[in-house]
mmCIF file of C-alpha atoms in Angstrom:
data_model
loop_
_atom_site.group_PDB
_atom_site.id
_atom_site.type_symbol
_atom_site.label_atom_id
_atom_site.label_comp_id
_atom_site.label_asym_id
_atom_site.label_seq_id
_atom_site.Cartn_x
_atom_site.Cartn_y
_atom_site.Cartn_z
ATOM 1 C CA GLU A 1480 0.000 0.000 0.000
ATOM 2 C CA ILE A 1481 1.136 3.533 -0.764
ATOM 3 C CA VAL A 1482 1.749 5.796 2.212
ATOM 4 C CA MET A 1483 1.215 9.534 1.832
ATOM 5 C CA THR A 1484 3.279 11.838 4.042
ATOM 6 C CA GLN A 1485 2.545 15.527 4.381
ATOM 7 C CA SER A 1486 4.771 18.260 5.734
ATOM 8 C CA PRO A 1487 4.785 20.310 7.749
ATOM 9 C CA ALA A 1488 2.096 19.186 10.160
ATOM 10 C CA THR A 1489 1.313 22.821 10.948
ATOM 11 C CA LEU A 1490 2.114 25.915 8.918
ATOM 12 C CA SER A 1491 1.788 29.382 10.446
ATOM 13 C CA VAL A 1492 1.221 32.050 7.811
ATOM 14 C CA SER A 1493 0.100 35.679 7.863
ATOM 15 C CA PRO A 1494 -2.876 36.730 5.726
ATOM 16 C CA GLY A 1495 -1.717 37.795 2.281
ATOM 17 C CA GLU A 1496 1.393 35.626 2.397
ATOM 18 C CA ARG A 1497 2.148 32.534 0.330
ATOM 19 C CA ALA A 1498 1.740 29.055 1.754
ATOM 20 C CA THR A 1499 3.544 26.034 0.367
ATOM 21 C CA LEU A 1500 2.459 22.555 1.461
ATOM 22 C CA SER A 1501 4.184 19.292 0.585
ATOM 23 C CA CYS A 1502 2.925 15.777 0.005
ATOM 24 C CA ARG A 1503 5.166 12.788 -0.607
ATOM 25 C CA ALA A 1504 4.152 9.330 -1.808
ATOM 26 C CA SER A 1505 6.042 6.187 -0.768
ATOM 27 C CA GLN A 1506 6.121 5.165 -4.446
ATOM 28 C CA SER A 1507 5.254 6.841 -7.705
ATOM 29 C CA VAL A 1508 1.610 7.803 -8.177
ATOM 30 C CA SER A 1509 2.221 9.524 -11.535
ATOM 31 C CA SER A 1510 -0.052 12.587 -11.543
ATOM 32 C CA ASN A 1511 -2.926 10.819 -9.818
ATOM 33 C CA LEU A 1512 -3.025 13.077 -6.819
ATOM 34 C CA ALA A 1513 -5.756 15.240 -5.324
ATOM 35 C CA TRP A 1514 -5.795 17.948 -2.690
ATOM 36 C CA TYR A 1515 -8.685 18.696 -0.320
ATOM 37 C CA GLN A 1516 -9.469 21.501 2.103
ATOM 38 C CA GLN A 1517 -11.178 20.632 5.345
ATOM 39 C CA LYS A 1518 -12.625 23.040 7.888
ATOM 40 C CA PRO A 1519 -13.880 22.038 11.353
ATOM 41 C CA GLY A 1520 -17.285 20.415 11.185
ATOM 42 C CA GLN A 1521 -17.357 20.492 7.394
ATOM 43 C CA ALA A 1522 -16.890 17.922 4.684
ATOM 44 C CA PRO A 1523 -13.636 17.892 2.723
ATOM 45 C CA ARG A 1524 -13.709 20.074 -0.370
ATOM 46 C CA LEU A 1525 -11.932 19.001 -3.524
ATOM 47 C CA LEU A 1526 -9.402 21.631 -4.588
ATOM 48 C CA ILE A 1527 -7.048 19.998 -7.071
ATOM 49 C CA TYR A 1528 -7.003 16.730 -9.022
ATOM 50 C CA GLY A 1529 -4.541 15.356 -11.541
ATOM 51 C CA ALA A 1530 -1.877 17.040 -9.387
ATOM 52 C CA SER A 1531 -2.497 20.439 -10.972
ATOM 53 C CA THR A 1532 -6.076 20.806 -12.250
ATOM 54 C CA ARG A 1533 -8.288 23.051 -10.166
ATOM 55 C CA ALA A 1534 -11.730 21.682 -9.390
ATOM 56 C CA THR A 1535 -14.808 23.639 -10.394
ATOM 57 C CA GLY A 1536 -15.125 26.947 -8.584
ATOM 58 C CA ILE A 1537 -11.703 26.853 -6.914
ATOM 59 C CA PRO A 1538 -9.944 30.236 -6.929
ATOM 60 C CA ALA A 1539 -6.810 30.690 -8.990
ATOM 61 C CA ARG A 1540 -4.741 31.405 -5.871
ATOM 62 C CA PHE A 1541 -4.710 27.633 -5.310
ATOM 63 C CA SER A 1542 -2.236 25.763 -7.485
ATOM 64 C CA GLY A 1543 -0.810 22.272 -7.474
ATOM 65 C CA SER A 1544 2.366 20.871 -8.960
ATOM 66 C CA GLY A 1545 4.513 17.772 -8.988
ATOM 67 C CA SER A 1546 4.465 14.224 -10.262
ATOM 68 C CA GLY A 1547 5.814 10.856 -9.253
ATOM 69 C CA THR A 1548 6.409 11.032 -5.509
ATOM 70 C CA GLU A 1549 6.704 14.751 -4.719
ATOM 71 C CA PHE A 1550 3.790 17.186 -4.813
ATOM 72 C CA THR A 1551 3.152 20.751 -3.731
ATOM 73 C CA LEU A 1552 0.043 22.779 -3.027
ATOM 74 C CA THR A 1553 0.601 26.527 -3.143
ATOM 75 C CA ILE A 1554 -1.794 29.165 -1.920
ATOM 76 C CA SER A 1555 -0.464 32.359 -3.426
ATOM 77 C CA SER A 1556 -2.008 34.920 -1.074
ATOM 78 C CA LEU A 1557 -3.782 33.544 1.953
ATOM 79 C CA GLN A 1558 -7.282 34.796 2.603
ATOM 80 C CA SER A 1559 -9.058 34.489 5.945
ATOM 81 C CA GLU A 1560 -11.223 31.675 4.602
ATOM 82 C CA ASP A 1561 -8.146 29.634 3.616
ATOM 83 C CA PHE A 1562 -7.091 28.809 7.167
ATOM 84 C CA ALA A 1563 -7.946 25.125 7.337
ATOM 85 C CA VAL A 1564 -6.487 21.638 7.108
ATOM 86 C CA TYR A 1565 -5.276 20.446 3.708
ATOM 87 C CA CYS A 1566 -4.785 16.828 2.795
ATOM 88 C CA CYS A 1567 -3.604 14.979 -0.255
ATOM 89 C CA GLN A 1568 -4.889 11.706 -1.716
ATOM 90 C CA GLN A 1569 -3.337 9.326 -4.214
ATOM 91 C CA TYR A 1570 -5.579 7.417 -6.597
ATOM 92 C CA ASN A 1571 -2.976 5.689 -8.735
ATOM 93 C CA ASN A 1572 -3.036 2.374 -6.878
ATOM 94 C CA TRP A 1573 -5.510 0.476 -4.730
ATOM 95 C CA PRO A 1574 -6.279 1.275 -2.013
ATOM 96 C CA PRO A 1575 -6.635 5.040 -2.377
ATOM 97 C CA ALA A 1576 -4.730 6.703 0.433
ATOM 98 C CA PHE A 1577 -4.829 10.071 2.173
ATOM 99 C CA GLY A 1578 -2.108 12.020 3.894
ATOM 100 C CA GLN A 1579 -2.468 13.030 7.528
ATOM 101 C CA GLY A 1580 -3.001 16.667 6.657
ATOM 102 C CA THR A 1581 -1.305 20.033 7.092
ATOM 103 C CA LYS A 1582 -3.005 22.610 9.267
ATOM 104 C CA VAL A 1583 -2.605 26.157 7.960
ATOM 105 C CA GLU A 1584 -3.049 28.540 10.858
ATOM 106 C CA ILE A 1585 -2.923 32.280 11.287
ATOM 107 C CA LYS A 1586 0.478 33.582 12.297
ATOM 108 C CA GLN B 1473 -26.115 20.065 -7.703
ATOM 109 C CA VAL B 1474 -25.181 16.699 -6.246
ATOM 110 C CA GLN B 1475 -25.875 16.404 -2.525
ATOM 111 C CA LEU B 1476 -25.172 13.543 -0.146
ATOM 112 C CA GLN B 1477 -26.464 13.070 3.382
ATOM 113 C CA GLU B 1478 -25.391 10.378 5.828
ATOM 114 C CA SER B 1479 -27.748 9.011 8.453
ATOM 115 C CA GLY B 1480 -27.624 6.381 11.143
ATOM 116 C CA PRO B 1481 -27.124 5.826 14.867
ATOM 117 C CA GLY B 1482 -24.562 8.025 16.533
ATOM 118 C CA LEU B 1483 -23.793 5.453 19.215
ATOM 119 C CA VAL B 1484 -23.038 1.766 18.704
ATOM 120 C CA LYS B 1485 -22.053 -0.783 21.326
ATOM 121 C CA PRO B 1486 -18.815 -2.744 21.032
ATOM 122 C CA SER B 1487 -19.142 -6.013 19.071
ATOM 123 C CA GLU B 1488 -22.340 -4.791 17.383
ATOM 124 C CA THR B 1489 -22.911 -3.710 13.786
ATOM 125 C CA LEU B 1490 -22.597 -0.130 12.585
ATOM 126 C CA SER B 1491 -25.113 0.716 9.866
ATOM 127 C CA LEU B 1492 -25.162 3.945 7.890
ATOM 128 C CA THR B 1493 -27.071 5.161 4.863
ATOM 129 C CA CYS B 1494 -26.160 7.832 2.344
ATOM 130 C CA ALA B 1495 -29.048 9.539 0.566
ATOM 131 C CA VAL B 1496 -28.121 11.120 -2.755
ATOM 132 C CA SER B 1497 -30.018 13.956 -4.417
ATOM 133 C CA GLY B 1498 -29.375 15.781 -7.649
ATOM 134 C CA TYR B 1499 -28.031 12.709 -9.403
ATOM 135 C CA SER B 1500 -29.148 9.144 -9.977
ATOM 136 C CA ILE B 1501 -26.849 6.579 -8.350
ATOM 137 C CA SER B 1502 -27.900 4.180 -11.121
ATOM 138 C CA SER B 1503 -25.922 6.258 -13.591
ATOM 139 C CA TYR B 1504 -22.227 6.282 -14.373
ATOM 140 C CA TYR B 1505 -20.486 7.192 -11.134
ATOM 141 C CA TYR B 1506 -19.008 5.158 -8.324
ATOM 142 C CA TRP B 1507 -19.770 5.984 -4.700
ATOM 143 C CA GLY B 1508 -17.628 5.619 -1.626
ATOM 144 C CA TRP B 1509 -17.323 5.688 2.132
ATOM 145 C CA ILE B 1510 -14.471 7.384 3.977
ATOM 146 C CA ARG B 1511 -13.988 7.815 7.699
ATOM 147 C CA GLN B 1512 -11.945 10.061 9.958
ATOM 148 C CA PRO B 1513 -11.159 9.071 13.557
ATOM 149 C CA PRO B 1514 -10.999 12.007 15.974
ATOM 150 C CA GLY B 1515 -7.801 13.978 15.425
ATOM 151 C CA LYS B 1516 -6.609 11.713 12.633
ATOM 152 C CA GLY B 1517 -6.508 11.632 8.863
ATOM 153 C CA LEU B 1518 -9.030 10.355 6.359
ATOM 154 C CA GLU B 1519 -9.283 6.611 5.750
ATOM 155 C CA TRP B 1520 -10.913 5.081 2.670
ATOM 156 C CA ILE B 1521 -13.377 2.328 3.561
ATOM 157 C CA GLY B 1522 -14.554 1.259 0.136
ATOM 158 C CA THR B 1523 -16.259 2.034 -3.167
ATOM 159 C CA ILE B 1524 -19.408 0.658 -4.804
ATOM 160 C CA TYR B 1525 -21.030 0.812 -8.254
ATOM 161 C CA HIS B 1526 -24.708 -0.075 -8.858
ATOM 162 C CA GLY B 1527 -24.354 -2.783 -6.260
ATOM 163 C CA ASP B 1528 -22.523 -5.152 -8.582
ATOM 164 C CA SER B 1529 -18.974 -3.937 -8.082
ATOM 165 C CA THR B 1530 -17.454 -3.307 -4.707
ATOM 166 C CA TYR B 1531 -13.942 -2.480 -3.593
ATOM 167 C CA TYR B 1532 -13.107 -2.654 0.084
ATOM 168 C CA SER B 1533 -10.160 -1.541 2.164
ATOM 169 C CA PRO B 1534 -7.955 -4.580 2.852
ATOM 170 C CA SER B 1535 -7.902 -3.717 6.553
ATOM 171 C CA LEU B 1536 -11.727 -3.669 6.798
ATOM 172 C CA LYS B 1537 -12.699 -6.160 4.121
ATOM 173 C CA SER B 1538 -13.637 -8.948 6.521
ATOM 174 C CA ARG B 1539 -16.111 -6.727 8.412
ATOM 175 C CA VAL B 1540 -17.626 -4.367 5.841
ATOM 176 C CA THR B 1541 -20.500 -4.736 3.393
ATOM 177 C CA PHE B 1542 -21.955 -2.163 1.012
ATOM 178 C CA SER B 1543 -25.349 -2.170 -0.662
ATOM 179 C CA VAL B 1544 -27.321 0.047 -3.008
ATOM 180 C CA ASP B 1545 -31.045 0.829 -3.082
ATOM 181 C CA THR B 1546 -31.668 2.435 -6.451
ATOM 182 C CA SER B 1547 -35.388 2.907 -5.730
ATOM 183 C CA LYS B 1548 -34.478 5.260 -2.868
ATOM 184 C CA ASN B 1549 -31.335 6.616 -4.549
ATOM 185 C CA GLN B 1550 -29.190 5.681 -1.592
ATOM 186 C CA PHE B 1551 -26.372 3.381 -0.632
ATOM 187 C CA SER B 1552 -25.428 1.855 2.686
ATOM 188 C CA LEU B 1553 -22.561 0.638 4.822
ATOM 189 C CA LYS B 1554 -22.523 -2.126 7.406
ATOM 190 C CA LEU B 1555 -19.488 -2.679 9.617
ATOM 191 C CA THR B 1556 -19.621 -5.636 11.951
ATOM 192 C CA SER B 1557 -17.908 -6.388 15.264
ATOM 193 C CA VAL B 1558 -17.082 -2.775 15.959
ATOM 194 C CA THR B 1559 -14.591 -1.633 18.576
ATOM 195 C CA ALA B 1560 -13.582 1.756 19.943
ATOM 196 C CA ALA B 1561 -11.126 2.008 17.039
ATOM 197 C CA ASP B 1562 -14.105 2.353 14.701
ATOM 198 C CA THR B 1563 -15.177 5.596 16.371
ATOM 199 C CA ALA B 1564 -14.986 8.201 13.621
ATOM 200 C CA VAL B 1565 -16.808 10.680 11.464
ATOM 201 C CA TYR B 1566 -18.108 8.690 8.521
ATOM 202 C CA TYR B 1567 -18.449 10.388 5.147
ATOM 203 C CA CYS B 1568 -20.090 9.239 1.960
ATOM 204 C CA ALA B 1569 -18.817 10.690 -1.289
ATOM 205 C CA ARG B 1570 -18.992 10.432 -5.066
ATOM 206 C CA VAL B 1571 -15.972 9.180 -6.943
ATOM 207 C CA GLY B 1572 -15.042 11.589 -9.707
ATOM 208 C CA GLN B 1573 -14.688 11.008 -13.457
ATOM 209 C CA GLN B 1574 -16.892 7.909 -13.692
ATOM 210 C CA TYR B 1575 -14.085 5.562 -12.761
ATOM 211 C CA GLN B 1576 -13.680 3.386 -9.697
ATOM 212 C CA LEU B 1577 -10.300 4.714 -8.594
ATOM 213 C CA ARG B 1578 -10.278 8.483 -8.586
ATOM 214 C CA PHE B 1579 -10.632 11.452 -6.262
ATOM 215 C CA PHE B 1580 -13.879 12.286 -4.448
ATOM 216 C CA ASP B 1581 -15.680 15.286 -5.885
ATOM 217 C CA TYR B 1582 -18.846 15.504 -3.778
ATOM 218 C CA TRP B 1583 -19.036 14.710 -0.076
ATOM 219 C CA GLY B 1584 -21.698 14.435 2.582
ATOM 220 C CA GLN B 1585 -21.403 16.482 5.767
ATOM 221 C CA GLY B 1586 -20.344 13.425 7.724
ATOM 222 C CA THR B 1587 -21.819 11.724 10.740
ATOM 223 C CA LEU B 1588 -20.035 10.959 13.987
ATOM 224 C CA VAL B 1589 -20.341 7.379 15.160
ATOM 225 C CA THR B 1590 -19.098 6.583 18.634
ATOM 226 C CA VAL B 1591 -18.481 3.004 19.716
ATOM 227 C CA SER B 1592 -19.056 2.730 23.436
ATOM 228 C CA SER B 1593 -21.006 0.672 25.915
#
């Protein structure tokens, strides 16, 4: 089974600054990687799929990159509504696997 | 707009069976998409439980396969999860979701709000 590892566990960022989150797969997942945003008490929201394709309605300040085993989610200028937990998911191999998440908090 | 809503008991006793239902609106589950269950223990990450299609194709997590069963009720446009012999380790928020791109192994594009199930006597 593929293990997804995210870093850092917590990222402290000031509003308006850039946030860069990492996700690493234990073996290649090609570009079959998704990113989700999760806020307390809410369902996960799909942000990115195919490593770099924004889902419907997702603002352009969210961007994804990478392939193989190393992936990055970048939020170019953090808005107040962006402070949340972000997790990645591989869907290249069974079973699909999620990372543990990175919490983006206000600095 | 596709909407999913989980329902079921919030408290289950150890060794008993956890049963949840996901009602889907805005899309027919008899059509081309797969549907899944994911759970999240308190303070932990998301864990895929399994995926189902029209009731005739199911894919289960290897770690839960011996205890989990999915079913589909197309007349009610809903699908269900049963997890037997539960323990405290099964305490989690349980989500139902749609699998994107009409393929069994993809990301999840629509999610329910989730329901907390606590296993305790």
